[in-house]
C-alpha cells in the first residue's frame, strides 16, 4: 500500500515515477483563463482529445478528396473493411476474442439491438433485473423493449437496491435476488460501473449467478470500458455495449462498441434486426434477398459505418494498446487512492465518498456526497479551474483519467478543495 501525502513534493515524486507520464502530452488539456492547465476530472463524461486523432481524420479526408468512391478499396485504410482495423485492439481492450467484438452505432442503439436478440421474454420468464439508479437511457431502452413485447414495465423490471442507509449494492444481495427470482428473469442488464455511485459490479459473479438460473446476462460498460481491466470472454458474459467518448477519448458521440460472446457467434437462428453490413462479406455485393449473417459480433452491424468517427476511435485505441490496460488500471488505482485520501483528510465529515473504498469495486470515479450547499461547492470548484460534474440531488463526481491526469492535478485539486470547504 502506498502511503499518500498531501504535499507538492509527494505529487512530484509520484509523477516522476509514473511509467505512463509521457502519455499526458499526447492529449490537449483545456486551458484556464490564466494560461494554466485546467484540472480535468471529467474524463468519465467526455475524454480529452488525443492529438493523434487529427492525423487520422486528415488521412481519411485526403483519401476522400483524392480517391472518392475508390477509397472503399484504395484508401490507405480501405473503408470497406475499415472496422476490421479496430477489431484486435478492441478485443484486447475488453478481454474478448476478435470474433466477439465490433464497433458500430451508438451505445443505446447497440443496447436495443442486443435486447432484440437476448431479451426473449416468455409468459413466465419475462423480467429484467437492473441496478437501482441505472442510467436513464438504459431505463428507457429497457422499458420500451418490455412494452414492445406487450409486458408492463412496472411489473417486469426488477430493481436491485442498496440496503437501507447504504449507497452501494452488495454483491450477495444481487446474487440473492437472482436466486430468488431467477426463474422469472429473462435478462440481467447491469452497468459495469454505475454512473452515479461509481460502484463497479462483480460482473463475473453476476454472470455466473444469472446463468445458473438460465438468464441472459448483459452489461452496459459506458463507465467501465477503458477504465477497468475487463475479461468479457472469460467471464462468460452474453453481450456488452459501451460508448467510446468517455474514458475512451474518441470524441463526442463517437461510434460505440459491442460484444457478443463466441458461443452465440454461429447461431444464426437467434432473432436479430439485420442490415446489409452484417451480411456475409463474400456475398454481400451479390445483393441477394436472403440475409446470411457474418459469424460473430460483426453479424449485428446494420450500415456501412461513419469512417471519420471510426478513424477517431482507431487513433484512441492505438493509445490504449500502447499503454496497456493493466498499466492504465494500476495508475488509476493510485491516482484515485490519492484523491480519496486527500478528500478524507481535507473534507472530514463535510463530504461522504459514496463510491466503495475497495479497489475491486470501483474504477477511477469518486462520487462525493456534499453535506451543505453542494451546488455552491461545485460552483466554487469550477470557478477555480476544476472540471467536474454535479448530479442531483447532492453529488459531485470527480474522475482522474490515468492516461492524462497527473498526481500534480490531484494535488492542485487538494489546494482548491481546502479553499472551497
Ligand atoms: C453515457 C451513458 C450512456 C449514453 O448513451 P448514448 O447512447 O451514448 O448517448 C448510456 N448508458 C450509460 C450507463 C452511460 O453512462
Tab-separated table of C-alpha atoms and ligand atoms in Angstrom:
chain	number	residue	atom	x	y	z
A	1	UNK	CA	0.000	0.000	0.000
A	2	UNK	CA	1.327	3.380	-0.973
A	3	UNK	CA	1.289	5.876	1.851
A	4	UNK	CA	-0.141	9.074	0.419
A	5	UNK	CA	0.941	12.549	1.479
A	6	UNK	CA	-0.829	15.787	0.752
A	7	UNK	CA	2.200	17.666	-0.451
A	8	UNK	CA	3.582	19.103	-3.648
A	9	UNK	CA	6.845	17.177	-3.323
A	10	UNK	CA	4.987	13.870	-2.893
A	11	UNK	CA	2.909	14.532	-6.016
A	12	UNK	CA	6.036	15.456	-7.958
A	13	UNK	CA	7.748	12.284	-6.868
A	14	UNK	CA	4.764	10.136	-7.849
A	15	UNK	CA	4.696	11.821	-11.260
A	16	UNK	CA	8.386	11.260	-11.803
A	17	UNK	CA	7.955	7.530	-11.046
A	18	UNK	CA	4.853	7.201	-13.241
A	19	UNK	CA	5.514	4.829	-16.180
A	20	UNK	CA	2.614	6.401	-18.111
A	21	UNK	CA	3.604	10.055	-17.571
A	22	UNK	CA	4.613	10.607	-21.201
A	23	UNK	CA	1.034	9.987	-22.363
A	24	UNK	CA	-0.230	13.270	-20.933
A	25	UNK	CA	1.428	15.260	-23.695
A	26	UNK	CA	-0.432	13.229	-26.310
A	27	UNK	CA	-3.657	14.965	-25.244
A	28	UNK	CA	-4.975	18.504	-25.409
A	29	UNK	CA	-5.548	19.670	-21.835
A	30	UNK	CA	-8.090	22.506	-21.664
A	31	UNK	CA	-6.512	25.780	-20.529
A	32	UNK	CA	-7.743	28.181	-17.880
A	33	UNK	CA	-8.016	31.932	-18.473
A	34	UNK	CA	-4.622	32.456	-16.776
A	35	UNK	CA	-2.986	30.002	-19.195
A	36	UNK	CA	-2.590	27.159	-16.675
A	37	UNK	CA	-3.809	23.669	-17.443
A	38	UNK	CA	-7.309	23.064	-16.157
A	39	UNK	CA	-7.731	20.274	-13.614
A	40	UNK	CA	-9.725	17.927	-15.769
A	41	UNK	CA	-11.601	15.370	-13.667
A	42	UNK	CA	-14.404	14.787	-16.151
A	43	UNK	CA	-12.936	12.033	-18.325
A	44	UNK	CA	-15.800	9.803	-17.174
A	45	UNK	CA	-18.122	12.125	-19.074
A	46	UNK	CA	-16.085	13.267	-22.064
A	47	UNK	CA	-12.485	12.150	-22.502
A	48	UNK	CA	-9.895	14.641	-23.713
A	49	UNK	CA	-8.793	14.819	-27.324
A	50	UNK	CA	-5.756	12.756	-28.326
A	51	UNK	CA	-3.592	14.871	-30.650
A	52	UNK	CA	-3.190	11.895	-33.000
A	53	UNK	CA	-6.883	11.966	-33.927
A	54	UNK	CA	-6.276	14.918	-36.246
A	55	UNK	CA	-3.734	12.971	-38.339
A	56	UNK	CA	-6.116	10.035	-38.657
A	57	UNK	CA	-9.004	12.284	-39.691
A	58	UNK	CA	-6.867	14.175	-42.183
A	59	UNK	CA	-5.848	10.906	-43.815
A	60	UNK	CA	-9.482	9.995	-44.432
A	61	UNK	CA	-10.352	13.467	-45.691
A	62	UNK	CA	-7.403	13.334	-48.080
A	63	UNK	CA	-8.352	9.889	-49.348
A	64	UNK	CA	-11.927	11.028	-49.907
A	65	UNK	CA	-10.665	14.171	-51.661
A	66	UNK	CA	-8.318	12.240	-53.979
A	67	UNK	CA	-9.944	8.879	-54.411
A	68	UNK	CA	-13.653	9.471	-53.863
A	69	UNK	CA	-15.524	6.178	-54.331
A	70	UNK	CA	-12.264	4.319	-54.954
A	71	UNK	CA	-11.394	4.965	-51.322
A	72	UNK	CA	-13.562	1.990	-50.389
A	73	UNK	CA	-10.763	-0.188	-51.781
A	74	UNK	CA	-7.716	2.024	-52.225
A	75	UNK	CA	-7.647	4.387	-49.274
A	76	UNK	CA	-4.616	3.959	-47.020
A	77	UNK	CA	-7.001	2.108	-44.749
A	78	UNK	CA	-9.716	0.963	-47.180
A	79	UNK	CA	-13.191	1.961	-45.997
A	80	UNK	CA	-14.848	-1.256	-46.984
A	81	UNK	CA	-13.199	-3.370	-44.249
A	82	UNK	CA	-12.404	-0.308	-42.069
A	83	UNK	CA	-13.996	-1.633	-38.884
A	84	UNK	CA	-11.618	-4.590	-39.031
A	85	UNK	CA	-8.666	-2.293	-38.332
A	86	UNK	CA	-10.177	-1.750	-34.885
A	87	UNK	CA	-11.077	-5.333	-34.087
A	88	UNK	CA	-7.935	-6.684	-32.444
A	89	UNK	CA	-7.364	-3.567	-30.367
A	90	UNK	CA	-10.977	-3.583	-29.235
A	91	UNK	CA	-10.762	-7.256	-28.318
A	92	UNK	CA	-7.676	-6.608	-26.172
A	93	UNK	CA	-9.376	-3.656	-24.513
A	94	UNK	CA	-12.371	-5.644	-23.240
A	95	UNK	CA	-10.825	-9.095	-22.862
A	96	UNK	CA	-12.547	-10.677	-25.826
A	97	UNK	CA	-11.754	-12.745	-28.891
A	98	UNK	CA	-11.749	-10.812	-32.162
A	99	UNK	CA	-14.880	-12.605	-33.345
A	100	UNK	CA	-16.725	-11.255	-30.291
A	101	UNK	CA	-16.383	-7.503	-30.867
A	102	UNK	CA	-17.401	-4.817	-33.316
A	103	UNK	CA	-17.550	-1.027	-33.314
A	104	UNK	CA	-20.847	0.290	-34.598
A	105	UNK	CA	-23.720	2.715	-33.974
A	106	UNK	CA	-24.085	4.413	-30.608
A	107	UNK	CA	-24.405	2.823	-27.192
A	108	UNK	CA	-28.177	2.984	-26.804
A	109	UNK	CA	-28.715	1.691	-30.359
A	110	UNK	CA	-26.456	-1.252	-29.602
A	111	UNK	CA	-28.288	-1.876	-26.357
A	112	UNK	CA	-31.550	-2.127	-28.301
A	113	UNK	CA	-30.019	-4.426	-30.907
A	114	UNK	CA	-28.692	-6.675	-28.173
A	115	UNK	CA	-32.031	-6.754	-26.375
A	116	UNK	CA	-33.768	-7.697	-29.620
A	117	UNK	CA	-31.549	-10.780	-29.634
A	118	UNK	CA	-31.126	-11.503	-25.938
A	119	UNK	CA	-34.316	-10.315	-24.279
A	120	UNK	CA	-36.681	-13.074	-25.362
A	121	UNK	CA	-39.459	-12.994	-22.773
A	122	UNK	CA	-41.987	-15.801	-22.334
A	123	UNK	CA	-45.269	-15.789	-20.386
A	124	UNK	CA	-43.469	-16.912	-17.226
A	125	UNK	CA	-39.927	-15.673	-17.729
A	126	UNK	CA	-40.141	-12.044	-18.753
A	127	UNK	CA	-38.443	-9.942	-16.071
A	128	UNK	CA	-35.375	-7.747	-16.473
A	129	UNK	CA	-33.102	-7.307	-13.480
A	130	UNK	CA	-31.395	-3.904	-13.354
A	131	UNK	CA	-29.485	-1.918	-10.790
A	132	UNK	CA	-31.168	0.846	-8.835
A	133	UNK	CA	-30.385	4.236	-10.471
A	134	UNK	CA	-29.357	2.780	-13.815
A	135	UNK	CA	-28.514	5.471	-16.367
A	136	UNK	CA	-31.779	6.923	-17.740
A	137	UNK	CA	-31.142	5.839	-21.341
A	138	UNK	CA	-30.822	2.249	-20.168
A	139	UNK	CA	-34.069	2.549	-18.215
A	140	UNK	CA	-35.910	3.972	-21.225
A	141	UNK	CA	-34.449	1.343	-23.538
A	142	UNK	CA	-35.484	-1.485	-21.212
A	143	UNK	CA	-38.949	-0.040	-20.565
A	144	UNK	CA	-39.596	0.306	-24.284
A	145	UNK	CA	-38.350	-3.210	-25.050
A	146	UNK	CA	-40.668	-4.582	-22.371
A	147	UNK	CA	-43.616	-2.638	-23.808
A	148	UNK	CA	-42.657	-3.821	-27.297
A	149	UNK	CA	-43.208	-7.384	-26.040
A	150	UNK	CA	-46.582	-6.369	-24.505
A	151	UNK	CA	-45.494	-6.599	-20.900
A	152	UNK	CA	-45.839	-3.948	-18.213
A	153	UNK	CA	-42.507	-2.354	-17.267
A	154	UNK	CA	-43.708	-1.693	-13.695
A	155	UNK	CA	-44.164	-5.395	-13.214
A	156	UNK	CA	-41.324	-6.608	-15.414
A	157	UNK	CA	-38.401	-4.511	-14.139
A	158	UNK	CA	-36.789	-5.910	-11.035
A	159	UNK	CA	-34.504	-3.398	-9.368
A	160	UNK	CA	-31.737	-4.447	-7.049
A	161	UNK	CA	-31.267	-1.735	-4.428
A	162	UNK	CA	-28.760	-0.909	-1.702
A	163	UNK	CA	-29.773	-1.778	1.859
A	164	UNK	CA	-31.344	0.983	3.909
A	165	UNK	CA	-28.713	3.532	4.880
A	166	UNK	CA	-26.225	2.213	2.297
A	167	UNK	CA	-25.249	3.726	-1.051
A	168	UNK	CA	-23.879	0.781	-2.938
A	169	UNK	CA	-25.312	-2.615	-3.697
A	170	UNK	CA	-23.871	-5.700	-2.052
A	171	UNK	CA	-22.926	-8.448	-4.480
A	172	UNK	CA	-24.543	-11.042	-2.230
A	173	UNK	CA	-27.815	-9.119	-2.463
A	174	UNK	CA	-27.628	-9.210	-6.272
A	175	UNK	CA	-26.929	-12.926	-6.147
A	176	UNK	CA	-29.710	-13.419	-3.611
A	177	UNK	CA	-32.275	-11.693	-5.809
A	178	UNK	CA	-31.151	-13.661	-8.862
A	179	UNK	CA	-31.513	-16.897	-6.935
A	180	UNK	CA	-34.932	-15.973	-5.585
A	181	UNK	CA	-36.434	-14.601	-8.801
A	182	UNK	CA	-34.233	-16.370	-11.355
A	183	UNK	CA	-36.946	-18.458	-12.958
A	184	UNK	CA	-38.856	-15.269	-13.830
A	185	UNK	CA	-35.856	-13.341	-15.135
A	186	UNK	CA	-35.253	-13.307	-18.882
A	187	UNK	CA	-32.421	-10.787	-18.804
A	188	UNK	CA	-29.985	-9.327	-16.306
A	189	UNK	CA	-28.766	-5.961	-17.528
A	190	UNK	CA	-26.410	-4.016	-15.313
A	191	UNK	CA	-23.759	-1.380	-15.645
A	192	UNK	CA	-20.132	-2.420	-15.351
A	193	UNK	CA	-19.761	0.683	-13.185
A	194	UNK	CA	-22.771	2.648	-12.019
A	195	UNK	CA	-22.586	6.173	-13.439
A	196	UNK	CA	-23.901	7.746	-10.226
A	197	UNK	CA	-22.197	5.901	-7.381
A	198	UNK	CA	-19.065	4.858	-9.245
A	199	UNK	CA	-19.532	1.313	-7.913
A	200	UNK	CA	-18.016	-1.419	-10.100
A	201	UNK	CA	-20.135	-4.555	-10.040
A	202	UNK	CA	-18.688	-8.042	-9.895
A	203	UNK	CA	-19.517	-8.994	-13.464
A	204	UNK	CA	-18.100	-12.471	-13.185
A	205	UNK	CA	-20.168	-13.423	-10.138
A	206	UNK	CA	-23.314	-11.804	-11.510
A	207	UNK	CA	-22.931	-13.642	-14.813
A	208	UNK	CA	-22.399	-16.937	-13.045
A	209	UNK	CA	-25.437	-16.417	-10.822
A	210	UNK	CA	-27.565	-15.428	-13.838
A	211	UNK	CA	-26.525	-18.349	-15.966
A	212	UNK	CA	-27.210	-20.769	-13.113
A	213	UNK	CA	-30.836	-19.625	-13.359
A	214	UNK	CA	-30.977	-19.699	-17.161
A	215	UNK	CA	-30.999	-15.889	-17.583
A	216	UNK	CA	-29.237	-13.965	-20.338
A	217	UNK	CA	-26.660	-11.553	-18.867
A	218	UNK	CA	-25.508	-8.300	-20.475
A	219	UNK	CA	-23.563	-5.270	-19.273
A	220	UNK	CA	-23.514	-1.612	-20.161
A	221	UNK	CA	-19.827	-0.731	-19.982
A	222	UNK	CA	-20.122	3.014	-20.668
A	223	UNK	CA	-18.140	3.742	-17.490
A	224	UNK	CA	-16.071	0.569	-17.487
A	225	UNK	CA	-14.508	0.423	-20.969
A	226	UNK	CA	-11.063	1.992	-20.880
A	227	UNK	CA	-11.333	2.161	-17.094
A	228	UNK	CA	-11.359	-1.397	-15.711
A	229	UNK	CA	-9.480	-4.473	-16.821
A	230	UNK	CA	-12.290	-6.454	-18.434
A	231	UNK	CA	-12.402	-10.165	-19.234
A	232	UNK	CA	-15.687	-10.462	-21.028
A	233	UNK	CA	-14.928	-13.749	-22.742
A	234	UNK	CA	-13.627	-15.442	-19.633
A	235	UNK	CA	-16.461	-14.097	-17.501
A	236	UNK	CA	-18.843	-15.669	-19.999
A	237	UNK	CA	-20.975	-12.539	-20.414
A	238	UNK	CA	-23.583	-12.930	-23.167
A	239	UNK	CA	-23.314	-9.404	-24.505
A	240	UNK	CA	-21.966	-5.969	-23.633
A	241	UNK	CA	-22.149	-2.466	-25.090
A	242	UNK	CA	-20.147	0.680	-24.457
A	243	UNK	CA	-19.591	4.159	-25.795
A	244	UNK	CA	-16.200	5.478	-26.887
A	245	UNK	CA	-16.321	9.103	-25.798
A	246	UNK	CA	-15.902	8.732	-22.000
A	247	UNK	CA	-12.687	7.016	-20.846
A	248	UNK	CA	-12.042	6.003	-24.454
A	249	UNK	CA	-11.399	9.595	-25.588
A	250	UNK	CA	-12.794	9.192	-29.121
A	251	UNK	CA	-14.791	12.405	-29.265
A	252	UNK	CA	-18.371	13.475	-28.541
A	253	UNK	CA	-20.939	10.998	-29.870
A	254	UNK	CA	-18.274	8.845	-31.475
A	255	UNK	CA	-19.026	5.317	-32.615
A	256	UNK	CA	-19.725	2.722	-29.913
A	257	UNK	CA	-18.640	-0.838	-29.154
A	258	UNK	CA	-20.424	-4.147	-28.842
A	259	UNK	CA	-19.510	-7.623	-27.568
A	260	UNK	CA	-21.343	-10.859	-28.283
A	261	UNK	CA	-19.925	-13.998	-26.708
A	262	UNK	CA	-18.414	-16.522	-29.097
A	263	UNK	CA	-20.932	-19.188	-28.162
A	264	UNK	CA	-23.604	-17.114	-29.931
A	265	UNK	CA	-21.370	-16.400	-32.938
A	266	UNK	CA	-22.713	-19.074	-35.247
A	267	UNK	CA	-26.310	-19.275	-34.087
A	268	UNK	CA	-27.969	-17.544	-36.992
A	269	UNK	CA	-31.455	-18.555	-35.828
A	270	UNK	CA	-31.351	-16.150	-32.869
A	271	UNK	CA	-33.663	-13.236	-33.715
A	272	UNK	CA	-31.930	-10.008	-34.673
A	273	UNK	CA	-32.601	-6.784	-36.513
A	274	UNK	CA	-30.464	-7.101	-39.619
A	275	UNK	CA	-28.815	-4.783	-42.122
A	276	UNK	CA	-26.579	-5.277	-45.152
A	277	UNK	CA	-23.311	-4.605	-43.301
A	278	UNK	CA	-23.976	-7.646	-41.129
A	279	UNK	CA	-24.322	-9.845	-44.205
A	280	UNK	CA	-21.678	-12.403	-45.106
A	281	UNK	CA	-18.832	-10.436	-46.667
A	282	UNK	CA	-18.238	-12.842	-49.532
A	283	UNK	CA	-21.738	-12.452	-50.896
A	284	UNK	CA	-22.769	-9.007	-49.640
A	285	UNK	CA	-22.364	-7.406	-53.031
A	286	UNK	CA	-24.328	-10.061	-54.869
A	287	UNK	CA	-27.128	-8.072	-53.277
A	288	UNK	CA	-29.382	-11.106	-52.847
A	289	UNK	CA	-32.662	-11.028	-50.902
A	290	UNK	CA	-31.692	-13.514	-48.162
A	291	UNK	CA	-29.749	-12.395	-45.112
A	292	UNK	CA	-26.779	-14.550	-44.176
A	293	UNK	CA	-25.108	-13.084	-41.060
A	294	UNK	CA	-21.351	-12.783	-40.664
A	295	UNK	CA	-20.274	-15.094	-37.858
A	296	UNK	CA	-19.737	-13.252	-34.598
A	297	UNK	CA	-20.451	-9.718	-33.428
A	298	UNK	CA	-19.959	-8.254	-36.908
A	299	UNK	CA	-23.152	-10.020	-37.941
A	300	UNK	CA	-25.107	-7.443	-35.910
A	301	UNK	CA	-23.867	-4.497	-37.983
A	302	UNK	CA	-26.542	-2.607	-39.849
A	303	UNK	CA	-24.976	0.077	-42.001
A	304	UNK	CA	-21.672	0.928	-43.551
A	305	UNK	CA	-20.051	2.825	-40.713
A	306	UNK	CA	-19.030	6.506	-40.375
A	307	UNK	CA	-15.353	6.362	-41.309
A	308	UNK	CA	-14.473	9.722	-39.746
A	309	UNK	CA	-15.731	8.542	-36.384
A	310	UNK	CA	-14.064	5.134	-36.784
A	311	UNK	CA	-10.791	6.925	-37.517
A	312	UNK	CA	-11.057	8.759	-34.206
A	313	UNK	CA	-11.778	5.545	-32.324
A	314	UNK	CA	-8.872	3.842	-34.081
A	315	UNK	CA	-6.465	6.618	-33.085
A	316	UNK	CA	-7.603	6.384	-29.494
A	317	UNK	CA	-7.416	2.590	-29.349
A	318	UNK	CA	-3.800	2.793	-30.537
A	319	UNK	CA	-3.006	4.720	-27.377
A	320	UNK	CA	-4.737	2.172	-25.148
A	321	UNK	CA	-2.883	-0.605	-26.888
A	322	UNK	CA	0.434	1.105	-26.421
A	323	UNK	CA	-0.139	1.956	-22.760
A	324	UNK	CA	-1.765	-1.385	-21.873
A	325	UNK	CA	-4.976	-1.660	-19.867
A	326	UNK	CA	-3.237	-3.328	-16.885
A	327	UNK	CA	-0.839	-0.371	-16.590
A	328	UNK	CA	-3.647	2.130	-17.008
A	329	UNK	CA	-5.608	0.431	-14.231
A	330	UNK	CA	-2.593	0.286	-11.935
A	331	UNK	CA	-2.037	4.020	-12.281
A	332	UNK	CA	-5.776	4.695	-11.986
A	333	UNK	CA	-5.796	2.864	-8.666
A	334	UNK	CA	-3.019	5.057	-7.306
A	335	UNK	CA	-4.453	8.314	-8.633
A	336	UNK	CA	-7.910	7.540	-7.298
A	337	UNK	CA	-6.495	6.361	-3.983
A	338	UNK	CA	-4.530	9.602	-3.708
A	339	UNK	CA	-7.607	11.653	-4.493
A	340	UNK	CA	-9.604	9.698	-1.926
A	341	UNK	CA	-7.061	10.189	0.852
A	342	UNK	CA	-6.843	13.901	0.094
A	343	UNK	CA	-10.604	14.321	0.258
A	344	UNK	CA	-10.828	12.412	3.538
A	345	UNK	CA	-8.056	14.423	5.102
A	346	UNK	CA	-9.266	17.840	3.981
A	347	UNK	CA	-13.049	17.500	3.916
A	348	UNK	CA	-13.552	15.332	7.008
A	349	UNK	CA	-17.242	14.789	7.606
A	350	UNK	CA	-18.444	17.532	5.252
A	351	UNK	CA	-18.134	15.112	2.322
A	352	UNK	CA	-19.117	11.441	2.190
A	353	UNK	CA	-17.473	9.425	-0.543
A	354	UNK	CA	-20.263	7.082	-1.637
A	355	UNK	CA	-18.041	5.127	-4.043
A	356	UNK	CA	-16.627	1.976	-2.401
A	357	UNK	CA	-13.125	2.170	-0.917
A	358	UNK	CA	-12.451	-1.402	-2.060
A	359	UNK	CA	-10.398	-1.093	-5.246
A	360	UNK	CA	-12.152	-4.131	-6.732
A	361	UNK	CA	-15.442	-2.277	-6.512
A	362	UNK	CA	-14.523	0.916	-8.262
A	363	UNK	CA	-12.609	2.415	-11.163
A	364	UNK	CA	-11.369	5.985	-11.443
A	365	UNK	CA	-14.509	7.811	-10.360
A	366	UNK	CA	-15.294	9.036	-6.866
A	367	UNK	CA	-18.807	10.246	-6.173
A	368	UNK	CA	-18.851	12.793	-3.375
A	369	UNK	CA	-21.978	13.465	-1.377
A	370	UNK	CA	-21.748	17.074	-0.288
A	371	UNK	CA	-23.336	17.930	3.060
A	372	UNK	CA	-24.479	21.543	2.967
A	373	UNK	CA	-24.775	23.642	-0.158
A	374	UNK	CA	-23.484	21.207	-2.765
A	375	UNK	CA	-24.297	23.284	-5.810
A	376	UNK	CA	-22.382	26.234	-4.424
A	377	UNK	CA	-19.470	23.946	-3.581
A	378	UNK	CA	-19.462	22.597	-7.134
A	379	UNK	CA	-19.542	26.146	-8.492
A	380	UNK	CA	-16.526	27.069	-6.359
A	381	UNK	CA	-14.546	24.128	-7.716
A	382	UNK	CA	-15.497	25.040	-11.270
A	383	UNK	CA	-14.588	28.694	-10.786
A	384	UNK	CA	-11.172	27.636	-9.516
A	385	UNK	CA	-10.360	25.584	-12.603
A	386	UNK	CA	-11.631	22.100	-11.746
A	387	UNK	CA	-13.688	20.308	-14.394
A	388	UNK	CA	-16.088	18.008	-12.555
A	389	UNK	CA	-19.819	17.494	-12.642
A	390	UNK	CA	-22.849	17.826	-10.474
A	391	UNK	CA	-25.536	15.142	-10.223
A	392	UNK	CA	-28.789	15.888	-8.459
A	393	UNK	CA	-29.577	15.865	-5.618
A	394	UNK	CA	-26.225	16.157	-3.804
A	395	UNK	CA	-23.360	14.504	-5.655
A	396	UNK	CA	-20.186	15.826	-7.287
A	397	UNK	CA	-18.345	13.309	-9.469
A	398	UNK	CA	-14.574	13.520	-9.853
A	399	UNK	CA	-12.633	11.104	-12.039
A	400	UNK	CA	-8.901	11.269	-12.695
A	401	UNK	CA	-8.071	9.568	-16.016
A	402	UNK	CA	-4.731	7.745	-15.853
A	403	UNK	CA	-3.718	8.476	-19.453
A	404	UNK	CA	-3.626	12.227	-18.999
A	405	UNK	CA	-4.143	13.154	-15.348
A	406	UNK	CA	-1.130	13.554	-13.107
A	407	UNK	CA	-0.619	13.300	-9.368
A	408	UNK	CA	0.048	17.033	-9.513
A	409	UNK	CA	-3.502	17.505	-10.864
A	410	UNK	CA	-4.760	15.724	-7.760
A	411	UNK	CA	-2.520	17.811	-5.514
A	412	UNK	CA	-3.717	21.029	-7.156
A	413	UNK	CA	-7.257	19.788	-6.560
A	414	UNK	CA	-6.432	19.498	-2.852
A	415	UNK	CA	-5.489	23.174	-2.661
A	416	UNK	CA	-8.756	24.199	-4.292
A	417	UNK	CA	-10.722	21.793	-2.122
A	418	UNK	CA	-9.207	23.341	1.023
A	419	UNK	CA	-10.405	26.760	-0.132
A	420	UNK	CA	-13.867	25.524	-1.091
A	421	UNK	CA	-14.589	23.693	2.185
B	1	LIG	C1	-23.045	7.706	-21.017
B	1	LIG	C2	-24.009	6.588	-20.883
B	1	LIG	C3	-24.961	6.323	-21.882
B	1	LIG	C4	-25.078	7.229	-23.077
B	1	LIG	O1	-25.730	6.598	-24.130
B	1	LIG	P1	-25.515	7.125	-25.627
B	1	LIG	O2	-26.361	6.194	-26.412
B	1	LIG	O3	-24.055	7.046	-25.937
B	1	LIG	O4	-25.978	8.544	-25.696
B	1	LIG	C5	-25.794	5.231	-21.711
B	1	LIG	N1	-25.700	4.431	-20.626
B	1	LIG	C6	-24.801	4.660	-19.643
B	1	LIG	C7	-24.717	3.744	-18.463
B	1	LIG	C8	-23.947	5.757	-19.737
B	1	LIG	O5	-23.082	6.011	-18.740
